[in-house]
PDB file of N, CA and C in Angstrom:
ATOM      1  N   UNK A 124      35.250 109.974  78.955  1.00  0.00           N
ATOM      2  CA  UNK A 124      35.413 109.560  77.576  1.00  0.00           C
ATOM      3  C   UNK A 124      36.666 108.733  77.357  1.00  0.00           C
ATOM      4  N   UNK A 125      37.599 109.028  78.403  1.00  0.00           N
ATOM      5  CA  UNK A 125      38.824 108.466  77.771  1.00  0.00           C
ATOM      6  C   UNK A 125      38.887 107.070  77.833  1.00  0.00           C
ATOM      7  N   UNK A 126      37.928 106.365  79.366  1.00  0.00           N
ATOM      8  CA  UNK A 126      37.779 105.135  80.078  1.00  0.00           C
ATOM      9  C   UNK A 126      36.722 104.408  78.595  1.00  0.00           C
ATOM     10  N   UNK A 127      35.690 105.114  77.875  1.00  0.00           N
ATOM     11  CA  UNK A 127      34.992 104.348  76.949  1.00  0.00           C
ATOM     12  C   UNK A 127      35.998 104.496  75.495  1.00  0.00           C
ATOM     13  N   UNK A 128      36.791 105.099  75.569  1.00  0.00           N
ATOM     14  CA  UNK A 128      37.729 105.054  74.563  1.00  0.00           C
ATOM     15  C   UNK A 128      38.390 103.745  74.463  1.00  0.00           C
ATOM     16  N   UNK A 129      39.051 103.536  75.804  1.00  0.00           N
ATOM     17  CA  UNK A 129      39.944 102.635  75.913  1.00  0.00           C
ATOM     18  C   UNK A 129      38.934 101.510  76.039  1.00  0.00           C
ATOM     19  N   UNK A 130      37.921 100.830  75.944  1.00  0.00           N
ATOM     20  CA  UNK A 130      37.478  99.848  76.240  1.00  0.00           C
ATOM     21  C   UNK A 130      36.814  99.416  75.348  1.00  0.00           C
ATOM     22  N   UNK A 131      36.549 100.911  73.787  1.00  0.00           N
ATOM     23  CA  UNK A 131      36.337 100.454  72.660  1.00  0.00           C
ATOM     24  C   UNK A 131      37.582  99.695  71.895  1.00  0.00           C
ATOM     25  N   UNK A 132      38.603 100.428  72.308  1.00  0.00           N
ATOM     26  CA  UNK A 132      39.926 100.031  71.721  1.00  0.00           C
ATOM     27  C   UNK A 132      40.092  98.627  72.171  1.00  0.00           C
ATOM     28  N   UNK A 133      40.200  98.444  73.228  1.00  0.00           N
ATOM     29  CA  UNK A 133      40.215  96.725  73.740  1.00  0.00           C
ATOM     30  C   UNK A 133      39.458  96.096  73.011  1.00  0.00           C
ATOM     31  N   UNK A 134      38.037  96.326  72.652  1.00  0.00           N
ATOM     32  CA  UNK A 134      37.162  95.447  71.987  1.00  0.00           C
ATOM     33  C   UNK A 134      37.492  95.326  70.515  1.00  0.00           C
ATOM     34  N   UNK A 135      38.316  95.741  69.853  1.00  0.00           N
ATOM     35  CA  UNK A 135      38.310  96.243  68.532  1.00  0.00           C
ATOM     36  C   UNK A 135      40.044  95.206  68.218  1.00  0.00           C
ATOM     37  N   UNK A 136      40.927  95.362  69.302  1.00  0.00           N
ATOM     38  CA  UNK A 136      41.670  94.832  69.320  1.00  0.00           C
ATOM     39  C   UNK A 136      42.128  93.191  69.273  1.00  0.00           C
ATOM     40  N   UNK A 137      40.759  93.037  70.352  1.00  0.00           N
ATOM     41  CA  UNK A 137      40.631  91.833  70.927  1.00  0.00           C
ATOM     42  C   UNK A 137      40.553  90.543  70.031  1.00  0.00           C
ATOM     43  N   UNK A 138      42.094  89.681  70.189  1.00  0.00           N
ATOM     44  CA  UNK A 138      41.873  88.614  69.186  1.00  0.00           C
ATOM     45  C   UNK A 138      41.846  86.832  70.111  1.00  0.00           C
ATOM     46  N   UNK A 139      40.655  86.531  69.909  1.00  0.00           N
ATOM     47  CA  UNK A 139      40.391  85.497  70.606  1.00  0.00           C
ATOM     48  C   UNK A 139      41.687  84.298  70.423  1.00  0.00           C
ATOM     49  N   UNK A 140      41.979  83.317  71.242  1.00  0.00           N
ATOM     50  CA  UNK A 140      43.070  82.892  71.045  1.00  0.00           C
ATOM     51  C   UNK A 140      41.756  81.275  71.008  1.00  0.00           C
ATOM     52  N   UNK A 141      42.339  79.821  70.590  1.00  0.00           N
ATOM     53  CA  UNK A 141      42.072  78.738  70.729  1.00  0.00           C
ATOM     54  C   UNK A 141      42.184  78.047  72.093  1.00  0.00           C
ATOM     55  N   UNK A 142      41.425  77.736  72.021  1.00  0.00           N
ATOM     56  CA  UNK A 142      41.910  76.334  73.702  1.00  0.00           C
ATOM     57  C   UNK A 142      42.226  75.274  73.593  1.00  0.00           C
ATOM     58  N   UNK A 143      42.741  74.568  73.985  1.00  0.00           N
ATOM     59  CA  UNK A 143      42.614  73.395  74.088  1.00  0.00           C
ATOM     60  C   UNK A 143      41.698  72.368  74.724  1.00  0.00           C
ATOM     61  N   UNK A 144      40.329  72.517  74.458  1.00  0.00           N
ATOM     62  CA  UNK A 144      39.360  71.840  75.301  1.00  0.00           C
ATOM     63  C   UNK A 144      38.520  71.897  74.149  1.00  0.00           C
ATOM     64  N   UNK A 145      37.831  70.186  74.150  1.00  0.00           N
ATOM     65  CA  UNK A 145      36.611  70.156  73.386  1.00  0.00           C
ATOM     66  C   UNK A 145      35.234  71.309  74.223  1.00  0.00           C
ATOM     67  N   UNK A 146      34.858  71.838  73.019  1.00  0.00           N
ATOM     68  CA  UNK A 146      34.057  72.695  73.613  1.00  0.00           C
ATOM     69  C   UNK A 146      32.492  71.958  73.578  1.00  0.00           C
ATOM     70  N   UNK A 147      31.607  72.169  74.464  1.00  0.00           N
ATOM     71  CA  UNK A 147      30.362  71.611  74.419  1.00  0.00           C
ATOM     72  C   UNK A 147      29.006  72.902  74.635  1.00  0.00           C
ATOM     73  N   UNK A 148      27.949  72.554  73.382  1.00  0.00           N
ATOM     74  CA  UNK A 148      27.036  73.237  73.221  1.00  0.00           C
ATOM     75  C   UNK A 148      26.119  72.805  74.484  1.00  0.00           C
ATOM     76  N   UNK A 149      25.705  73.849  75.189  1.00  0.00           N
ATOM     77  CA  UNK A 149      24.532  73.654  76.854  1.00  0.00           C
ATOM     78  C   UNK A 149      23.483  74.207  75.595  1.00  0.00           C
ATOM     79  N   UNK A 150      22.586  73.699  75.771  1.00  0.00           N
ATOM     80  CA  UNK A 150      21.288  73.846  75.001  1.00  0.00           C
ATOM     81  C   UNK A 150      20.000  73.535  76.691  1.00  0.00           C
ATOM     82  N   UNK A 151      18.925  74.697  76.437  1.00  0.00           N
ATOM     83  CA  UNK A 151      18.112  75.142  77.443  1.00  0.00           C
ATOM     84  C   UNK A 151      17.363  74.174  76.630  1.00  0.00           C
ATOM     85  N   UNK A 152      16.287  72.855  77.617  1.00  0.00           N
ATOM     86  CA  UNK A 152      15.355  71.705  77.245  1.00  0.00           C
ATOM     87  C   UNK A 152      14.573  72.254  77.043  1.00  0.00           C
ATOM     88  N   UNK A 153      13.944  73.574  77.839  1.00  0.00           N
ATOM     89  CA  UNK A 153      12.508  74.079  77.543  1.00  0.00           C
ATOM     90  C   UNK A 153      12.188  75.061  76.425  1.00  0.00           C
ATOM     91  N   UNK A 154      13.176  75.671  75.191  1.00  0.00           N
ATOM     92  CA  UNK A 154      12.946  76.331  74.365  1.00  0.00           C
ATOM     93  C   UNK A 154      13.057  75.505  73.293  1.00  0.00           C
ATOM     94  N   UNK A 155      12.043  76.244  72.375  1.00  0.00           N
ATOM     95  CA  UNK A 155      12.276  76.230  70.775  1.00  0.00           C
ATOM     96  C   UNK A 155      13.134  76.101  70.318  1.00  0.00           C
ATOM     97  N   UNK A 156      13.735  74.757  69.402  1.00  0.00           N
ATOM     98  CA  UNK A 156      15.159  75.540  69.066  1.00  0.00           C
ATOM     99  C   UNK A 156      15.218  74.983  67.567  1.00  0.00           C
ATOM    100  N   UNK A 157      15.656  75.995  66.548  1.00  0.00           N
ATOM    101  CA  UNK A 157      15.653  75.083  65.118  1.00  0.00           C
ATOM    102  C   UNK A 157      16.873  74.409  65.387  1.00  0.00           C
ATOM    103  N   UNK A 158      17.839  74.449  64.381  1.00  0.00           N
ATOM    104  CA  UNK A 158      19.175  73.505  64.536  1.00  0.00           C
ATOM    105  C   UNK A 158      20.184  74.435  64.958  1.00  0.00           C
ATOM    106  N   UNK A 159      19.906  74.925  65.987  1.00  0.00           N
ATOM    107  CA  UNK A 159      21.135  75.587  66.519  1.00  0.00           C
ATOM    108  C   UNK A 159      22.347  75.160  66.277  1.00  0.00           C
ATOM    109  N   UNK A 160      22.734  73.663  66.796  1.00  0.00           N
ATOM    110  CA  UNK A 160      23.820  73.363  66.358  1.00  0.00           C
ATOM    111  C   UNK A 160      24.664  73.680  64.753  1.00  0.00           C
ATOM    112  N   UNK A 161      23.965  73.132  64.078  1.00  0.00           N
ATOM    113  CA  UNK A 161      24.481  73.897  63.097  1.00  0.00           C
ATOM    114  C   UNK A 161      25.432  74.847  62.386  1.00  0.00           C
ATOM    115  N   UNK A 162      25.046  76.052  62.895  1.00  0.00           N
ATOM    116  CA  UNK A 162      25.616  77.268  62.905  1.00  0.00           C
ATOM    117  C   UNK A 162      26.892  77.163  63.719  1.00  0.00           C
ATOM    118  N   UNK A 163      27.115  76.634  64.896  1.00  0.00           N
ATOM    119  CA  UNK A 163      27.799  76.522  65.965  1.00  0.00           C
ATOM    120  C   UNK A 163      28.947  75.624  65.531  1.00  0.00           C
ATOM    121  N   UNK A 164      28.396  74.143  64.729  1.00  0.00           N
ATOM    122  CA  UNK A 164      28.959  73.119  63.996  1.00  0.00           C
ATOM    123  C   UNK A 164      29.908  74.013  63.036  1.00  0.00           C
ATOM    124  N   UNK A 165      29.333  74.737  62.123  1.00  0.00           N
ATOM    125  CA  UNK A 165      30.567  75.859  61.239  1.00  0.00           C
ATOM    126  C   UNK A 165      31.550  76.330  61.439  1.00  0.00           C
ATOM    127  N   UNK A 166      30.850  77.284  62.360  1.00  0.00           N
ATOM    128  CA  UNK A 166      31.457  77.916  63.295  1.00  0.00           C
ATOM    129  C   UNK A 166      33.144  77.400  63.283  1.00  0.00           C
ATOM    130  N   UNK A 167      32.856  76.122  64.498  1.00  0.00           N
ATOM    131  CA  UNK A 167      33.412  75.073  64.924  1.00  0.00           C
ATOM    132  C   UNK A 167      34.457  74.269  64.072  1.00  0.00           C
ATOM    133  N   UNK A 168      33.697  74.074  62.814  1.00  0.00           N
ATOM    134  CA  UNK A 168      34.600  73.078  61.918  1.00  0.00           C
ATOM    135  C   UNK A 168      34.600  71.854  62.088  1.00  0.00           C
ATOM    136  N   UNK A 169      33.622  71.327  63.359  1.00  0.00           N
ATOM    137  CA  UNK A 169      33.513  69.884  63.855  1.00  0.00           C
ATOM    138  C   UNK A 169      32.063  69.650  64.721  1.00  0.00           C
ATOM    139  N   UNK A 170      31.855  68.958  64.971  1.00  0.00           N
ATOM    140  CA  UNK A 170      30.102  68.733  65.167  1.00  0.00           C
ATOM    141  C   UNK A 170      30.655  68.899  66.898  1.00  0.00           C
ATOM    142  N   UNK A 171      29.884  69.488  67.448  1.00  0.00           N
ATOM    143  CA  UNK A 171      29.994  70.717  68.423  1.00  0.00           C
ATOM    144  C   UNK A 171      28.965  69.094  69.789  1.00  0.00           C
ATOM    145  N   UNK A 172      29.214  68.628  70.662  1.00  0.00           N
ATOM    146  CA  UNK A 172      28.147  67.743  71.622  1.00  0.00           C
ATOM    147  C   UNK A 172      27.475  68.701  71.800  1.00  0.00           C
ATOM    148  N   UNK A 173      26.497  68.371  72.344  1.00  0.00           N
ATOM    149  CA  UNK A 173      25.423  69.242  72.396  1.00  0.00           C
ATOM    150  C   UNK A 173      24.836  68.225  74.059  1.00  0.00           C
ATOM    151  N   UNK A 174      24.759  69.184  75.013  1.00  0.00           N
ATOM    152  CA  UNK A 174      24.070  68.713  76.678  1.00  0.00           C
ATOM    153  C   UNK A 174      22.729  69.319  76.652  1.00  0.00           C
ATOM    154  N   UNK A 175      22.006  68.928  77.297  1.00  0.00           N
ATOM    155  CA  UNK A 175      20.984  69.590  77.372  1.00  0.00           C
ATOM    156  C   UNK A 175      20.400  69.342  78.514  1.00  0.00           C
ATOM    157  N   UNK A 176      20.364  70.700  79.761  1.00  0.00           N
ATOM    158  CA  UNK A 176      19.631  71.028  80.915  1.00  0.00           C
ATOM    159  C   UNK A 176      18.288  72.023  80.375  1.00  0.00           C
ATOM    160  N   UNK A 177      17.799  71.423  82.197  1.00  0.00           N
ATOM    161  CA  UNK A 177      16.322  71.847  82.357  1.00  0.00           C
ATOM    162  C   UNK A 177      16.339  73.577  82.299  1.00  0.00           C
ATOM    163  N   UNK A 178      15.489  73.901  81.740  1.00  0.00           N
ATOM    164  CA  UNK A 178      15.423  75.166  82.015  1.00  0.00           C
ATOM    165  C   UNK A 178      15.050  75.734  80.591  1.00  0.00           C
ATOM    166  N   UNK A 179      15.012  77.469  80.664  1.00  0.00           N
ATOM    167  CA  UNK A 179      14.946  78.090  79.446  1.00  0.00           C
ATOM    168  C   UNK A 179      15.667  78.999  79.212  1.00  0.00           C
ATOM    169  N   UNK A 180      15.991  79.724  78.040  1.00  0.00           N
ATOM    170  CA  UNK A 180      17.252  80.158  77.974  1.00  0.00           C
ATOM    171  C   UNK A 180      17.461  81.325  78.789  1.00  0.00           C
ATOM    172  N   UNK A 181      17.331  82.019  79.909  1.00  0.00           N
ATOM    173  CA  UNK A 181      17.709  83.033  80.621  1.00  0.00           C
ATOM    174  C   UNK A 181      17.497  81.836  82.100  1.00  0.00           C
ATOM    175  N   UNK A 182      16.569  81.062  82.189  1.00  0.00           N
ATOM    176  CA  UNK A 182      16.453  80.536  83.333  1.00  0.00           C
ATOM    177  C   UNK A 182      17.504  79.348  83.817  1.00  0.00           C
ATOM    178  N   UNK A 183      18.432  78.839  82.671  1.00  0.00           N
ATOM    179  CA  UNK A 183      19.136  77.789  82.590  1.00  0.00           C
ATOM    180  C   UNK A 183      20.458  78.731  83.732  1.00  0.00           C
ATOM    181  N   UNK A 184      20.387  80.009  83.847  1.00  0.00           N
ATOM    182  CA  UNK A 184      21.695  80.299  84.153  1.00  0.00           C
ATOM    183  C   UNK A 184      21.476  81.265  85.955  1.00  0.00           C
ATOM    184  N   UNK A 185      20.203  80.672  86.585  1.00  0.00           N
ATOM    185  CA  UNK A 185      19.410  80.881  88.033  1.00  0.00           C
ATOM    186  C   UNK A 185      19.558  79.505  88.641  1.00  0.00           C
ATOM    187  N   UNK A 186      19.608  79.545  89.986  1.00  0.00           N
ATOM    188  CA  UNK A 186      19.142  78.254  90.498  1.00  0.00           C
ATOM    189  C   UNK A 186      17.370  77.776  89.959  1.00  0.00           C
ATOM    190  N   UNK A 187      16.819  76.722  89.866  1.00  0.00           N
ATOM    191  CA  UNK A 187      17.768  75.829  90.305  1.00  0.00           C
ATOM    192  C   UNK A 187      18.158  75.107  89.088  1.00  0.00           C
ATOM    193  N   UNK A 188      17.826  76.076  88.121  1.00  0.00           N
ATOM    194  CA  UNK A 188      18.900  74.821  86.849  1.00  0.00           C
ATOM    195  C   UNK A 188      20.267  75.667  86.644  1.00  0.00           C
ATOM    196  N   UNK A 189      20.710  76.295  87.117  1.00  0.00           N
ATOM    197  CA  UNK A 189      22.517  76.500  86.862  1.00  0.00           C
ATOM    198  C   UNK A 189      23.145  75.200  87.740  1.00  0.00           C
ATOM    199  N   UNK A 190      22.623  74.521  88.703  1.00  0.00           N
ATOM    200  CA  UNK A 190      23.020  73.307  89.217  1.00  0.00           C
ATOM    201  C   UNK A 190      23.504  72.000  87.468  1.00  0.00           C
ATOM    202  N   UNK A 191      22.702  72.219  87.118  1.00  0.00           N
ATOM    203  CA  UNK A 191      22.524  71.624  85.366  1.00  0.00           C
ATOM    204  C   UNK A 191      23.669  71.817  84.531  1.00  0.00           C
ATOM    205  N   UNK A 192      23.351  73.191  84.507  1.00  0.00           N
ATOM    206  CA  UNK A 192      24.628  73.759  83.423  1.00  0.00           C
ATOM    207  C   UNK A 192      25.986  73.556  84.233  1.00  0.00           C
ATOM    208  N   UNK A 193      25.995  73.874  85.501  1.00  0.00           N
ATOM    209  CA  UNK A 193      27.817  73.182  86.397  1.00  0.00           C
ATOM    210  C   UNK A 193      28.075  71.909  86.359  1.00  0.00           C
ATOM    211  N   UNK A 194      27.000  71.131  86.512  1.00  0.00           N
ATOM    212  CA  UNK A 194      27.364  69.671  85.764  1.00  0.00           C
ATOM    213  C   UNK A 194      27.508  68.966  84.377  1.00  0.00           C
ATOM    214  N   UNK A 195      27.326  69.734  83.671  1.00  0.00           N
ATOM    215  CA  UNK A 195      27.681  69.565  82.151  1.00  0.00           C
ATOM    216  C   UNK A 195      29.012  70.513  82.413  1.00  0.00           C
ATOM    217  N   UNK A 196      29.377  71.503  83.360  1.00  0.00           N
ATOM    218  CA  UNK A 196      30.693  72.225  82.216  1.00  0.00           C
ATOM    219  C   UNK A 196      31.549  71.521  83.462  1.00  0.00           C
ATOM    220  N   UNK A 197      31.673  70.842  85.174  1.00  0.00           N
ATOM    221  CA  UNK A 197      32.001  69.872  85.293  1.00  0.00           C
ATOM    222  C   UNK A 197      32.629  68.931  84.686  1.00  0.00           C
ATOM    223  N   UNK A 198      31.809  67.757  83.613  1.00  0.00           N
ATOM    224  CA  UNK A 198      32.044  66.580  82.955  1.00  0.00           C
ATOM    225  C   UNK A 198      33.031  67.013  81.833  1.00  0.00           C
ATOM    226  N   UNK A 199      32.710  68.401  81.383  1.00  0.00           N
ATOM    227  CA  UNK A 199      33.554  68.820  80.196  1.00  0.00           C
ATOM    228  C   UNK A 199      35.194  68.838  81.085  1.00  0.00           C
ATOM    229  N   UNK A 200      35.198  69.355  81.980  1.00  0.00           N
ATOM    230  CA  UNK A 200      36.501  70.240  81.932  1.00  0.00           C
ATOM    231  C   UNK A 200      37.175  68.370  83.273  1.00  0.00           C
ATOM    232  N   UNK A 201      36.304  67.664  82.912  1.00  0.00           N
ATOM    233  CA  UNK A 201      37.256  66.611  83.870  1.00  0.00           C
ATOM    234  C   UNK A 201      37.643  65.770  82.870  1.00  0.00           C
ATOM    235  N   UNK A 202      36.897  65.828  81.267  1.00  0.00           N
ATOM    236  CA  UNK A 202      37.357  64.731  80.628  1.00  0.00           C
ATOM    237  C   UNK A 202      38.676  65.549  79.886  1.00  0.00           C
ATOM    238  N   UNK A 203      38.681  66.846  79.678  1.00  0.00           N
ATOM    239  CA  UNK A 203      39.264  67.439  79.124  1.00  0.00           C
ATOM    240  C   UNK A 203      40.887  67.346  80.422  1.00  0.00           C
ATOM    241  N   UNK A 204      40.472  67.580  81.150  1.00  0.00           N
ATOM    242  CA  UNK A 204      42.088  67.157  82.093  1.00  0.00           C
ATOM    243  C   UNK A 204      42.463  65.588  82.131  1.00  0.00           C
ATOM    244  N   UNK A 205      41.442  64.363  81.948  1.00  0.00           N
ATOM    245  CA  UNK A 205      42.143  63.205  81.230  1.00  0.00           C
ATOM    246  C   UNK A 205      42.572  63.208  80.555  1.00  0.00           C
TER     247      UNK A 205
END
């Protein structure tokens, strides 16, 4: 009890900090999607890019489309170190 104590306490505590990196929405090509962005856009406070790999949303994150999603978070994090 004491180990789920402490790990409620962490979660309860836990205050997300900002980054410094434009963040980019991975959107799965093969699902339904209303305007996800949207919500995300709020969220955000700024219109959120939006990539979009093959796959569906549990399958986007298996070979062979997590090859997809490493090249979108790739392009993010090289323009973000320019």
């Amino acid at each position: 009890l004491a180990v789920r104590s402490a790990l409620r306490r962490a979660l309860l505590d836990y205050q997300p900090q900002a980054l410094p990196l434009q963040p980019v929405l991975i959107m799965a090509r093969d699902m339904q999607h209303g305007d996800l962005g949207a919500g995300w856009n709020a969220l955000q406070q700024c219109e959120l890019p939006m990539q979009w790999v093959a796959g569906e949303h549990y399958s986007i994150m298996k070979p062979p489309h997590i090859d997809g999603v490493a090249q979108v978070l790739n392009r993010a994090l090289a323009q973000s170190a320019a």
